[in-house]
mmCIF file of C-alpha atoms and ligand atoms in Angstrom:
data_model
loop_
_atom_site.group_PDB
_atom_site.id
_atom_site.type_symbol
_atom_site.label_atom_id
_atom_site.label_comp_id
_atom_site.label_asym_id
_atom_site.label_seq_id
_atom_site.Cartn_x
_atom_site.Cartn_y
_atom_site.Cartn_z
ATOM 1 C CA MET A 1 13.986 20.640 29.886
ATOM 2 C CA PHE A 2 11.404 17.660 28.256
ATOM 3 C CA ASP A 3 13.851 14.842 28.199
ATOM 4 C CA PHE A 4 12.559 12.609 25.156
ATOM 5 C CA MET A 5 15.415 9.699 26.735
ATOM 6 C CA ASP A 6 12.419 8.865 30.040
ATOM 7 C CA LEU A 7 9.825 8.266 27.665
ATOM 8 C CA GLU A 8 8.917 4.267 27.650
ATOM 9 C CA PHE A 9 8.397 3.567 23.697
ATOM 10 C CA ASN A 10 5.234 1.703 22.565
ATOM 11 C CA GLU A 11 4.291 1.669 19.289
ATOM 12 C CA SER A 12 0.817 0.675 20.625
ATOM 13 C CA GLU A 13 0.161 3.989 21.917
ATOM 14 C CA LEU A 14 1.165 5.729 18.593
ATOM 15 C CA SER A 15 -1.910 6.786 16.415
ATOM 16 C CA VAL A 16 -1.980 9.869 13.946
ATOM 17 C CA SER A 17 -5.652 8.858 14.133
ATOM 18 C CA SER A 18 -6.607 8.897 17.695
ATOM 19 C CA GLY A 19 -7.274 12.511 17.651
ATOM 20 C CA LEU A 20 -3.924 13.404 19.894
ATOM 21 C CA TYR A 21 -1.739 16.777 19.842
ATOM 22 C CA ILE A 22 -0.008 16.194 16.146
ATOM 23 C CA PRO A 23 3.621 18.214 16.618
ATOM 24 C CA GLU A 24 4.278 20.281 14.285
ATOM 25 C CA ALA A 25 7.016 19.759 11.688
ATOM 26 C CA ASN A 26 9.820 22.269 13.667
ATOM 27 C CA GLU A 27 8.814 20.274 16.819
ATOM 28 C CA CYS A 28 11.099 17.673 15.422
ATOM 29 C CA MET A 29 13.875 16.988 18.521
ATOM 30 C CA ARG A 30 16.168 15.683 15.938
ATOM 31 C CA CYS A 31 17.015 13.080 18.039
ATOM 32 C CA GLY A 32 17.998 10.904 15.467
ATOM 33 C CA GLN A 33 15.559 7.620 16.970
ATOM 34 C CA CYS A 34 14.255 7.435 13.515
ATOM 35 C CA VAL A 35 17.537 6.657 11.628
ATOM 36 C CA SER A 36 18.263 3.255 11.457
ATOM 37 C CA GLY A 37 15.079 2.138 10.097
ATOM 38 C CA CYS A 38 14.795 4.346 7.307
ATOM 39 C CA PRO A 39 15.312 2.634 3.800
ATOM 40 C CA THR A 40 16.937 4.992 2.322
ATOM 41 C CA PHE A 41 19.406 5.874 4.662
ATOM 42 C CA LYS A 42 19.786 2.091 4.679
ATOM 43 C CA LEU A 43 21.213 3.212 0.880
ATOM 44 C CA PHE A 44 22.673 5.873 0.623
ATOM 45 C CA GLN A 45 24.235 6.077 5.273
ATOM 46 C CA ILE A 46 24.354 10.131 4.963
ATOM 47 C CA ASN A 47 22.409 12.312 6.861
ATOM 48 C CA GLU A 48 20.455 13.862 4.835
ATOM 49 C CA GLU A 49 18.926 10.985 3.689
ATOM 50 C CA THR A 50 16.796 10.740 6.823
ATOM 51 C CA PRO A 51 13.958 11.061 8.813
ATOM 52 C CA ARG A 52 15.344 14.130 10.235
ATOM 53 C CA SER A 53 16.889 15.844 7.829
ATOM 54 C CA ARG A 54 13.881 15.590 5.673
ATOM 55 C CA ILE A 55 11.401 16.764 8.372
ATOM 56 C CA ARG A 56 13.809 19.857 8.845
ATOM 57 C CA THR A 57 12.826 20.108 5.317
ATOM 58 C CA ILE A 58 9.774 20.027 5.538
ATOM 59 C CA SER A 59 9.288 22.600 8.252
ATOM 60 C CA LYS A 60 11.365 25.320 5.620
ATOM 61 C CA ILE A 61 8.772 24.984 3.307
ATOM 62 C CA LEU A 62 5.782 24.584 5.708
ATOM 63 C CA ILE A 63 6.345 26.901 8.613
ATOM 64 C CA GLU A 64 9.399 28.440 8.058
ATOM 65 C CA ASP A 65 8.312 29.272 4.057
ATOM 66 C CA VAL A 66 12.065 29.686 3.397
ATOM 67 C CA PRO A 67 13.533 28.219 -0.686
ATOM 68 C CA VAL A 68 15.072 25.219 0.053
ATOM 69 C CA SER A 69 17.163 23.804 -2.518
ATOM 70 C CA ALA A 70 17.550 21.793 -5.324
ATOM 71 C CA ASP A 71 19.712 18.879 -3.468
ATOM 72 C CA GLU A 72 16.671 19.417 0.145
ATOM 73 C CA LEU A 73 14.135 18.754 -2.668
ATOM 74 C CA LYS A 74 16.150 15.284 -4.590
ATOM 75 C CA HIS A 75 16.491 13.920 -0.475
ATOM 76 C CA LEU A 76 13.244 15.008 0.124
ATOM 77 C CA ASN A 77 11.833 13.489 -2.735
ATOM 78 C CA ASN A 78 14.307 10.389 -2.341
ATOM 79 C CA CYS A 79 11.588 9.365 0.656
ATOM 80 C CA VAL A 80 9.230 5.799 -0.087
ATOM 81 C CA GLN A 81 6.968 7.640 2.315
ATOM 82 C CA CYS A 82 7.258 4.167 4.017
ATOM 83 C CA ARG A 83 6.349 6.107 7.329
ATOM 84 C CA ALA A 84 8.374 3.636 9.206
ATOM 85 C CA CYS A 85 9.845 7.216 11.248
ATOM 86 C CA GLU A 86 6.372 7.358 12.219
ATOM 87 C CA ALA A 87 6.509 4.114 14.830
ATOM 88 C CA SER A 88 9.545 4.472 16.204
ATOM 89 C CA CYS A 89 9.280 8.094 17.117
ATOM 90 C CA PRO A 90 8.809 9.277 20.773
ATOM 91 C CA SER A 91 7.718 12.788 19.954
ATOM 92 C CA GLN A 92 4.945 11.413 17.065
ATOM 93 C CA MET A 93 5.978 13.737 15.022
ATOM 94 C CA ALA A 94 3.406 12.705 12.195
ATOM 95 C CA TYR A 95 5.413 11.966 8.794
ATOM 96 C CA GLY A 96 3.706 11.140 6.492
ATOM 97 C CA GLN A 97 0.959 14.122 6.971
ATOM 98 C CA LEU A 98 3.489 16.146 7.097
ATOM 99 C CA PHE A 99 5.304 14.496 4.343
ATOM 100 C CA ASP A 100 1.780 15.298 1.905
ATOM 101 C CA GLN A 101 1.098 18.663 3.237
ATOM 102 C CA ALA A 102 4.857 19.551 1.869
ATOM 103 C CA GLN A 103 3.420 18.014 -1.359
ATOM 104 C CA THR A 104 0.694 19.290 -1.360
ATOM 105 C CA LYS A 105 2.269 23.678 -1.178
ATOM 106 C CA LEU A 106 5.339 22.371 -3.950
ATOM 107 C CA GLN A 107 2.168 21.566 -5.767
ATOM 108 C CA LYS A 108 4.559 19.620 -8.582
ATOM 109 C CA PRO A 109 3.444 20.052 -12.452
ATOM 110 C CA LEU A 110 2.859 16.180 -13.532
ATOM 111 C CA ASN A 111 4.057 15.148 -17.431
ATOM 112 C CA GLY A 112 2.537 14.071 -20.240
ATOM 113 C CA LEU A 113 2.393 10.970 -19.327
ATOM 114 C CA GLY A 114 1.669 11.521 -15.855
ATOM 115 C CA LYS A 115 -1.114 13.351 -16.657
ATOM 116 C CA LEU A 116 -2.222 10.127 -18.221
ATOM 117 C CA ALA A 117 -2.002 8.163 -15.447
ATOM 118 C CA PHE A 118 -4.060 10.754 -13.105
ATOM 119 C CA TYR A 119 -6.450 10.678 -15.531
ATOM 120 C CA LEU A 120 -7.361 6.780 -15.969
ATOM 121 C CA ILE A 121 -7.374 6.299 -12.101
ATOM 122 C CA GLU A 122 -9.696 9.567 -11.677
ATOM 123 C CA ASN A 123 -12.056 8.036 -14.628
ATOM 124 C CA LYS A 124 -13.293 4.674 -14.143
ATOM 125 C CA LYS A 125 -15.059 4.182 -17.489
ATOM 126 C CA GLN A 126 -12.122 5.321 -19.600
ATOM 127 C CA ARG A 127 -10.502 3.068 -17.998
ATOM 128 C CA THR A 128 -12.154 0.274 -18.654
ATOM 129 C CA TRP A 129 -12.400 1.387 -22.051
ATOM 130 C CA PHE A 130 -8.216 1.917 -22.329
ATOM 131 C CA MET A 131 -7.426 -1.278 -20.873
ATOM 132 C CA PRO A 132 -8.360 -3.840 -24.403
ATOM 133 C CA PHE A 133 -5.819 -1.505 -25.902
ATOM 134 C CA LEU A 134 -3.010 -1.695 -22.932
ATOM 135 C CA LYS A 135 -3.562 -5.909 -23.766
ATOM 136 C CA ILE A 136 -2.863 -6.041 -26.746
ATOM 137 C CA TYR A 137 0.140 -3.121 -26.847
ATOM 138 C CA LEU A 138 1.385 -6.326 -24.200
ATOM 139 C CA LYS A 139 0.815 -8.843 -26.313
ATOM 140 C CA SER A 140 2.253 -7.405 -29.235
ATOM 141 C CA GLY A 141 5.536 -6.780 -29.203
ATOM 142 C CA VAL A 142 5.811 -3.420 -29.803
ATOM 143 C CA GLN A 143 7.033 -2.918 -26.230
ATOM 144 C CA LYS A 144 11.185 -3.456 -27.454
ATOM 145 C CA PRO A 145 10.632 -0.539 -29.226
ATOM 146 C CA SER A 146 8.817 1.976 -27.495
ATOM 147 C CA GLN A 147 11.419 0.670 -24.898
ATOM 148 C CA LYS A 148 14.613 1.805 -26.616
ATOM 149 C CA SER A 149 13.331 4.723 -27.688
ATOM 150 C CA GLY A 150 13.663 6.071 -23.779
ATOM 151 C CA ILE A 151 9.575 7.743 -23.735
ATOM 152 C CA PHE A 152 9.110 5.825 -20.635
ATOM 153 C CA GLU A 153 12.379 6.982 -18.914
ATOM 154 C CA LYS A 154 11.523 10.907 -20.730
ATOM 155 C CA PHE A 155 8.922 10.477 -18.557
ATOM 156 C CA GLY A 156 9.989 9.182 -16.052
ATOM 157 C CA LEU A 157 8.339 6.088 -16.468
ATOM 158 C CA ALA A 158 11.231 3.115 -17.100
ATOM 159 C CA ASN A 159 9.906 0.780 -14.967
ATOM 160 C CA ALA A 160 6.137 0.393 -15.401
ATOM 161 C CA GLU A 161 5.631 -1.703 -17.832
ATOM 162 C CA ASN A 162 7.884 -4.515 -16.920
ATOM 163 C CA LEU A 163 5.064 -4.634 -13.604
ATOM 164 C CA LEU A 164 2.434 -4.722 -15.696
ATOM 165 C CA SER A 165 1.100 -7.575 -16.333
ATOM 166 C CA GLU A 166 -1.972 -8.280 -18.700
ATOM 167 C CA PRO A 167 -4.779 -6.118 -17.573
ATOM 168 C CA ALA A 168 -8.182 -8.720 -16.571
ATOM 169 C CA LEU A 169 -11.290 -7.228 -19.167
ATOM 170 C CA LYS A 170 -14.274 -9.287 -17.587
ATOM 171 C CA PRO A 171 -15.970 -7.102 -15.203
ATOM 172 C CA LEU A 172 -16.598 -8.180 -11.526
ATOM 173 C CA PHE A 173 -20.112 -9.091 -10.806
ATOM 174 C CA ASP A 174 -22.025 -5.918 -8.272
ATOM 175 C CA ASN A 175 -23.239 -8.572 -5.800
ATOM 176 C CA TYR A 176 -21.790 -12.362 -4.644
ATOM 177 C CA PRO A 177 -24.064 -14.102 -2.808
ATOM 178 C CA ALA A 178 -22.591 -15.914 0.885
ATOM 179 C CA ASN A 179 -22.497 -20.055 0.391
ATOM 180 C CA GLY A 180 -25.699 -21.151 2.710
ATOM 181 C CA ILE A 181 -26.852 -19.267 4.203
ATOM 182 C CA SER A 182 -26.144 -15.597 5.196
ATOM 183 C CA ARG A 183 -24.850 -14.049 8.491
ATOM 184 C CA GLY A 184 -24.508 -10.238 6.667
ATOM 185 C CA SER A 185 -22.539 -9.206 3.974
ATOM 186 C CA VAL A 186 -20.118 -6.691 3.331
ATOM 187 C CA GLY A 187 -18.892 -4.043 0.776
ATOM 188 C CA LEU A 188 -15.829 -4.486 -1.269
ATOM 189 C CA PHE A 189 -13.183 -2.149 -1.374
ATOM 190 C CA THR A 190 -11.515 -2.436 -5.285
ATOM 191 C CA GLY A 191 -9.716 0.725 -5.304
ATOM 192 C CA CYS A 192 -8.856 1.916 -8.850
ATOM 193 C CA ILE A 193 -6.683 -0.735 -11.294
ATOM 194 C CA ALA A 194 -6.729 -4.023 -8.524
ATOM 195 C CA GLU A 195 -9.991 -4.915 -11.142
ATOM 196 C CA HIS A 196 -7.286 -5.247 -13.533
ATOM 197 C CA PHE A 197 -4.283 -5.982 -12.485
ATOM 198 C CA ASP A 198 -4.951 -8.006 -8.988
ATOM 199 C CA SER A 199 -8.350 -9.616 -10.048
ATOM 200 C CA GLU A 200 -6.877 -12.863 -8.465
ATOM 201 C CA THR A 201 -6.667 -11.924 -4.954
ATOM 202 C CA LEU A 202 -10.203 -9.754 -5.226
ATOM 203 C CA ILE A 203 -12.147 -13.333 -6.043
ATOM 204 C CA ALA A 204 -10.425 -14.543 -3.749
ATOM 205 C CA ALA A 205 -12.025 -12.751 -1.036
ATOM 206 C CA ILE A 206 -15.389 -12.901 -2.409
ATOM 207 C CA LYS A 207 -14.337 -16.834 -2.345
ATOM 208 C CA LEU A 208 -13.354 -16.852 1.670
ATOM 209 C CA LEU A 209 -16.367 -13.860 2.312
ATOM 210 C CA ASN A 210 -18.699 -16.436 0.394
ATOM 211 C CA ALA A 211 -17.376 -19.098 1.936
ATOM 212 C CA ASN A 212 -17.558 -17.692 5.693
ATOM 213 C CA GLY A 213 -21.271 -16.941 5.165
ATOM 214 C CA TYR A 214 -21.645 -13.533 3.665
ATOM 215 C CA ASP A 215 -22.938 -11.204 0.670
ATOM 216 C CA VAL A 216 -20.824 -9.360 -1.770
ATOM 217 C CA GLN A 217 -21.542 -6.640 -2.625
ATOM 218 C CA ILE A 218 -19.158 -3.988 -4.808
ATOM 219 C CA PRO A 219 -20.539 -0.781 -5.781
ATOM 220 C CA LYS A 220 -19.422 -0.406 -9.465
ATOM 221 C CA ALA A 221 -19.082 3.339 -8.978
ATOM 222 C CA GLN A 222 -16.217 3.119 -5.861
ATOM 223 C CA SER A 223 -13.260 5.086 -7.119
ATOM 224 C CA CYS A 224 -9.730 5.001 -6.351
ATOM 225 C CA CYS A 225 -9.217 5.248 -2.766
ATOM 226 C CA GLY A 226 -6.857 8.503 -3.347
ATOM 227 C CA ALA A 227 -2.951 7.591 -1.762
ATOM 228 C CA ILE A 228 -1.712 7.958 -5.768
ATOM 229 C CA HIS A 229 -3.067 10.921 -5.426
ATOM 230 C CA GLN A 230 -2.323 12.775 -1.848
ATOM 231 C CA HIS A 231 1.304 10.949 -1.944
ATOM 232 C CA ASN A 232 2.148 13.318 -5.364
ATOM 233 C CA GLY A 233 0.868 16.636 -4.474
ATOM 234 C CA GLN A 234 -2.827 16.102 -6.188
ATOM 235 C CA SER A 235 -5.923 16.348 -4.797
ATOM 236 C CA ALA A 236 -7.430 13.031 -3.702
ATOM 237 C CA THR A 237 -10.864 14.986 -2.344
ATOM 238 C CA ASN A 238 -12.866 14.137 -5.189
ATOM 239 C CA LEU A 239 -12.061 10.953 -5.440
ATOM 240 C CA ILE A 240 -12.227 10.770 -0.897
ATOM 241 C CA GLU A 241 -15.793 12.122 -1.280
ATOM 242 C CA ASN A 242 -16.798 10.330 -3.932
ATOM 243 C CA ASN A 243 -16.363 6.491 -1.582
ATOM 244 C CA LEU A 244 -17.442 8.875 1.490
ATOM 245 C CA ALA A 245 -20.744 8.892 -0.183
ATOM 246 C CA VAL A 246 -20.967 5.952 -2.365
ATOM 247 C CA PHE A 247 -19.852 3.651 1.398
ATOM 248 C CA ASN A 248 -21.611 4.993 3.898
ATOM 249 C CA ALA A 249 -25.201 4.909 1.685
ATOM 250 C CA LEU A 250 -24.225 1.009 1.033
ATOM 251 C CA ASN A 251 -26.253 -1.514 3.130
ATOM 252 C CA VAL A 252 -23.644 -3.786 4.637
ATOM 253 C CA ASP A 253 -22.607 -4.154 7.932
ATOM 254 C CA ALA A 254 -18.539 -3.230 6.641
ATOM 255 C CA VAL A 255 -16.262 -2.597 4.208
ATOM 256 C CA VAL A 256 -13.664 -4.434 3.609
ATOM 257 C CA HIS A 257 -10.400 -3.576 2.018
ATOM 258 C CA VAL A 258 -7.868 -6.389 0.383
ATOM 259 C CA ALA A 259 -4.918 -4.231 -0.198
ATOM 260 C CA THR A 260 -2.664 -2.374 3.065
ATOM 261 C CA GLY A 261 -2.188 0.498 0.925
ATOM 262 C CA CYS A 262 -5.145 1.630 0.191
ATOM 263 C CA GLY A 263 -6.231 0.417 3.474
ATOM 264 C CA ALA A 264 -3.633 2.965 5.030
ATOM 265 C CA MET A 265 -5.322 5.733 2.798
ATOM 266 C CA LEU A 266 -9.105 4.682 3.291
ATOM 267 C CA SER A 267 -8.281 4.500 7.190
ATOM 268 C CA GLU A 268 -7.174 8.184 7.229
ATOM 269 C CA TYR A 269 -10.356 9.153 5.820
ATOM 270 C CA GLU A 270 -11.746 12.170 8.192
ATOM 271 C CA ASN A 271 -15.308 10.466 8.430
ATOM 272 C CA GLU A 272 -16.488 8.984 12.040
ATOM 273 C CA SER A 273 -19.614 6.576 9.834
ATOM 274 C CA PHE A 274 -16.953 5.643 7.364
ATOM 275 C CA LYS A 275 -14.219 4.541 9.197
ATOM 276 C CA LYS A 276 -16.317 2.390 12.098
ATOM 277 C CA ARG A 277 -17.279 0.208 9.001
ATOM 278 C CA LEU A 278 -14.432 0.155 7.512
ATOM 279 C CA PHE A 279 -11.952 -3.568 8.136
ATOM 280 C CA ASP A 280 -8.784 -5.146 7.086
ATOM 281 C CA ILE A 281 -10.163 -8.440 5.229
ATOM 282 C CA ASN A 282 -7.100 -10.293 7.213
ATOM 283 C CA GLU A 283 -8.351 -9.081 10.669
ATOM 284 C CA PHE A 284 -12.214 -9.028 9.476
ATOM 285 C CA LEU A 285 -12.066 -13.019 8.084
ATOM 286 C CA LEU A 286 -10.208 -13.830 11.253
ATOM 287 C CA ALA A 287 -12.736 -12.471 13.451
ATOM 288 C CA ASN A 288 -15.825 -13.433 11.404
ATOM 289 C CA TRP A 289 -14.336 -16.781 10.387
ATOM 290 C CA SER A 290 -17.078 -19.550 10.058
ATOM 291 C CA GLU A 291 -16.688 -22.296 13.216
ATOM 292 C CA ASN A 292 -17.742 -25.287 10.635
ATOM 293 C CA LEU A 293 -15.385 -23.807 7.840
ATOM 294 C CA LYS A 294 -12.554 -25.993 7.047
ATOM 295 C CA LEU A 295 -9.330 -25.536 4.531
ATOM 296 C CA GLU A 296 -7.038 -28.659 3.297
ATOM 297 C CA SER A 297 -3.499 -28.719 4.658
ATOM 298 C CA SER A 298 -0.385 -27.893 2.843
ATOM 299 C CA ASN A 299 3.195 -28.680 4.202
ATOM 300 C CA LEU A 300 4.788 -25.412 2.559
ATOM 301 C CA ASN A 301 6.728 -23.199 4.009
ATOM 302 C CA VAL A 302 5.575 -19.581 4.234
ATOM 303 C CA ALA A 303 7.045 -16.484 5.058
ATOM 304 C CA VAL A 304 5.195 -13.337 5.770
ATOM 305 C CA HIS A 305 6.256 -10.221 4.442
ATOM 306 C CA GLU A 306 4.953 -6.766 6.203
ATOM 307 C CA PRO A 307 4.020 -4.108 3.619
ATOM 308 C CA CYS A 308 4.893 -0.850 5.271
ATOM 309 C CA SER A 309 1.322 0.433 4.945
ATOM 310 C CA GLN A 310 0.732 -2.588 7.372
ATOM 311 C CA ARG A 311 3.362 -2.801 9.689
ATOM 312 C CA ASN A 312 3.369 1.377 10.133
ATOM 313 C CA VAL A 313 0.014 3.241 9.505
ATOM 314 C CA LEU A 314 -2.581 -0.558 10.160
ATOM 315 C CA LYS A 315 -0.666 -2.332 12.571
ATOM 316 C CA ASN A 316 -2.791 -5.561 12.059
ATOM 317 C CA GLN A 317 0.227 -7.367 10.776
ATOM 318 C CA LYS A 318 -0.601 -10.404 13.485
ATOM 319 C CA SER A 319 -3.717 -11.147 11.641
ATOM 320 C CA VAL A 320 -2.649 -12.251 8.705
ATOM 321 C CA TYR A 321 0.247 -15.287 11.002
ATOM 322 C CA ALA A 322 -3.189 -15.818 12.656
ATOM 323 C CA LEU A 323 -5.524 -16.356 10.020
ATOM 324 C CA LEU A 324 -2.794 -18.570 8.181
ATOM 325 C CA GLN A 325 -2.890 -21.010 11.282
ATOM 326 C CA LYS A 326 -6.423 -21.711 9.607
ATOM 327 C CA ILE A 327 -4.590 -24.030 6.607
ATOM 328 C CA PRO A 328 -3.710 -27.092 9.046
ATOM 329 C CA ASP A 329 0.515 -27.995 8.624
ATOM 330 C CA LEU A 330 1.522 -24.609 6.903
ATOM 331 C CA ASN A 331 4.660 -23.928 8.654
ATOM 332 C CA VAL A 332 4.431 -19.506 8.141
ATOM 333 C CA ILE A 333 7.550 -17.699 9.329
ATOM 334 C CA THR A 334 8.312 -14.042 9.097
ATOM 335 C CA LEU A 335 10.409 -12.555 7.132
ATOM 336 C CA ASP A 336 13.961 -11.207 8.828
ATOM 337 C CA GLU A 337 14.528 -6.613 8.216
ATOM 338 C CA ASN A 338 10.516 -6.661 7.734
ATOM 339 C CA HIS A 339 10.806 -3.450 9.137
ATOM 340 C CA ILE A 340 12.335 -1.921 5.809
ATOM 341 C CA CYS A 341 10.449 -1.254 3.293
ATOM 342 C CA CYS A 342 10.658 -3.501 0.345
ATOM 343 C CA GLY A 343 11.004 -0.076 -2.651
ATOM 344 C CA SER A 344 7.745 -0.331 -4.099
ATOM 345 C CA GLY A 345 6.195 2.910 -2.107
ATOM 346 C CA GLY A 346 2.484 3.767 -3.986
ATOM 347 C CA SER A 347 4.366 5.212 -7.089
ATOM 348 C CA TYR A 348 7.505 5.734 -5.538
ATOM 349 C CA MET A 349 8.651 2.263 -7.839
ATOM 350 C CA LEU A 350 8.088 4.217 -11.305
ATOM 351 C CA THR A 351 9.790 7.250 -9.855
ATOM 352 C CA HIS A 352 12.765 6.497 -8.520
ATOM 353 C CA PRO A 353 13.420 3.305 -10.129
ATOM 354 C CA GLU A 354 17.480 2.783 -9.275
ATOM 355 C CA ASN A 355 16.132 3.652 -6.253
ATOM 356 C CA ALA A 356 13.291 1.452 -5.355
ATOM 357 C CA ALA A 357 15.833 -1.929 -7.090
ATOM 358 C CA GLN A 358 17.877 -1.832 -4.727
ATOM 359 C CA LEU A 359 15.642 -1.674 -2.405
ATOM 360 C CA ARG A 360 14.232 -4.591 -3.958
ATOM 361 C CA ASP A 361 17.461 -6.275 -4.366
ATOM 362 C CA LEU A 362 17.783 -6.222 -0.515
ATOM 363 C CA LYS A 363 14.378 -7.642 0.081
ATOM 364 C CA ARG A 364 14.990 -10.720 -2.112
ATOM 365 C CA GLN A 365 18.015 -11.709 -0.571
ATOM 366 C CA VAL A 366 15.669 -11.646 2.404
ATOM 367 C CA ILE A 367 13.848 -13.879 0.846
ATOM 368 C CA THR A 368 16.290 -16.222 -0.454
ATOM 369 C CA ASN A 369 17.863 -16.172 2.868
ATOM 370 C CA SER A 370 14.504 -17.580 4.539
ATOM 371 C CA GLN A 371 13.631 -20.392 1.962
ATOM 372 C CA ALA A 372 10.159 -20.170 1.491
ATOM 373 C CA ASP A 373 8.219 -21.991 -0.527
ATOM 374 C CA LEU A 374 5.854 -19.310 -0.869
ATOM 375 C CA VAL A 375 6.213 -15.118 -0.222
ATOM 376 C CA VAL A 376 2.422 -13.620 1.277
ATOM 377 C CA SER A 377 1.750 -10.205 1.073
ATOM 378 C CA SER A 378 -1.467 -8.166 1.863
ATOM 379 C CA ASN A 379 -0.373 -5.108 -0.285
ATOM 380 C CA PHE A 380 -0.948 -5.826 -4.447
ATOM 381 C CA GLY A 381 2.019 -2.702 -4.783
ATOM 382 C CA CYS A 382 4.570 -4.669 -2.760
ATOM 383 C CA ALA A 383 3.626 -8.532 -5.052
ATOM 384 C CA ILE A 384 3.806 -6.684 -8.062
ATOM 385 C CA PHE A 385 7.376 -5.399 -7.392
ATOM 386 C CA LEU A 386 9.197 -8.701 -5.753
ATOM 387 C CA ASN A 387 7.981 -10.654 -7.814
ATOM 388 C CA SER A 388 10.271 -12.523 -9.952
ATOM 389 C CA ASP A 389 11.511 -15.720 -11.981
ATOM 390 C CA GLU A 390 12.120 -16.912 -7.772
ATOM 391 C CA ASN A 391 10.629 -15.712 -5.757
ATOM 392 C CA LYS A 392 6.617 -16.653 -5.719
ATOM 393 C CA VAL A 393 4.349 -13.188 -3.924
ATOM 394 C CA GLU A 394 1.229 -13.604 -3.471
ATOM 395 C CA HIS A 395 -1.054 -12.364 -1.371
ATOM 396 C CA PRO A 396 -2.507 -14.641 2.042
ATOM 397 C CA LEU A 397 -6.225 -14.623 0.554
ATOM 398 C CA VAL A 398 -5.021 -16.111 -2.685
ATOM 399 C CA LEU A 399 -3.477 -18.952 -0.322
ATOM 400 C CA LEU A 400 -6.320 -19.789 1.683
ATOM 401 C CA ALA A 401 -8.721 -19.018 -1.068
ATOM 402 C CA ARG A 402 -6.429 -22.382 -2.441
ATOM 403 C CA GLN A 403 -7.423 -24.662 0.785
ATOM 404 C CA LEU A 404 -10.716 -23.938 0.333
ATOM 405 C CA VAL A 405 -12.670 -27.426 0.329
ATOM 406 C CA GLY A 406 -14.770 -28.333 -2.645
HETATM 407 S S1 SF4 B 1 11.520 12.251 13.747
HETATM 408 FE FE1 SF4 B 1 11.679 11.734 15.732
HETATM 409 S S2 SF4 B 1 12.695 9.912 15.571
HETATM 410 FE FE2 SF4 B 1 13.246 10.953 14.213
HETATM 411 S S3 SF4 B 1 14.705 13.067 15.120
HETATM 412 FE FE3 SF4 B 1 12.357 13.806 14.858
HETATM 413 S S4 SF4 B 1 11.924 13.085 17.023
HETATM 414 FE FE4 SF4 B 1 13.393 11.587 16.920
HETATM 415 S S1 SF4 B 2 8.721 7.976 5.689
HETATM 416 FE FE1 SF4 B 2 10.290 6.425 4.775
HETATM 417 S S2 SF4 B 2 11.787 6.806 3.680
HETATM 418 FE FE2 SF4 B 2 10.998 8.245 4.152
HETATM 419 S S3 SF4 B 2 11.654 9.287 6.196
HETATM 420 FE FE3 SF4 B 2 10.877 7.638 7.094
HETATM 421 S S4 SF4 B 2 11.444 6.045 7.359
HETATM 422 FE FE4 SF4 B 2 12.870 7.436 6.033
#
């Protein structure tokens, strides 16, 4: 019989998108190598909250086609979808893909606010129209009564408001020309809500690309990457097809994404022409940094938070450390327990606020212990979730752009 213990585990050799054989859900060997890195096992310390137990449930849904109990479903849905289990699995179980397939088969119905949220994610025009009202709402002081009314808890969005900052209303331009002579052109993936809630990072990305000699094009017709849909059992097909059409038609040398959560989804689009030109912004800037571009020094202690989408899917976290070396005198450290999810998990922070808050508390404690002046995270979702009065978390690009001379 095949003995998994004979395998020498090498994370870099594992790739869901590499065209290798992808095991079915019933091929999990139940070896347990995935258990210790699973954040929900860390919280609950029970077998039901392990990847192997969830894969057993997924196998029932996808392969055996037998009913699963409410309890099994609850534990399945407690999954943060961090995919740490994939990175440690000697059988190369494509957990993320299997989880999404199970969600699609289960077809969870959306409630009222859920429907509105998905509608706004899908429709840019309506989203843009909605934002001024959201801004007025957030400034108006009627938040407290609506929070007290319990309406957000009722619709499973108890945490949503606390995470929202005032949305930026000014749209980005279509084109940002390079500083000086152009070396090339890149398309910037902005996704759905980042233009309103993380414009600081997008503007930093544009400044750094321009300073490195790249024109930046931002196609207005692009849409959400589809990750939230796919991980919640909703169809992402229209969003994916739209992005493929928009970016494949764009006359650019590369397409870059700035949020690793979106990047992980984009990197798994099944379209080779699209993937050939797709880069994470950290990797792109590192590979194309202009020799003449110097940054101001800084003596800050900066800790790098490694989002799960970056560690377990894109696997390019080292590029952040290397890129930050462009800032003279900066002291860059890694956070302890970077392999444990911070709890944000896409929409998980909204759908499972209690579990998410416990994971965040653990991460915040690690951040406090690190004594860092600043934490950088390449995923917008993690950054907004981790930010607090004590901990300042921002995208590494924001720090880099601040150090641009002049
Ligand atoms: S998912 Fe992989 S690591 Fe986890 S028990 Fe199954 S075979 Fe082992
Ligand atoms: S994706 Fe993350 S939370 Fe879900 S089973 Fe795997 S390790 Fe656990």
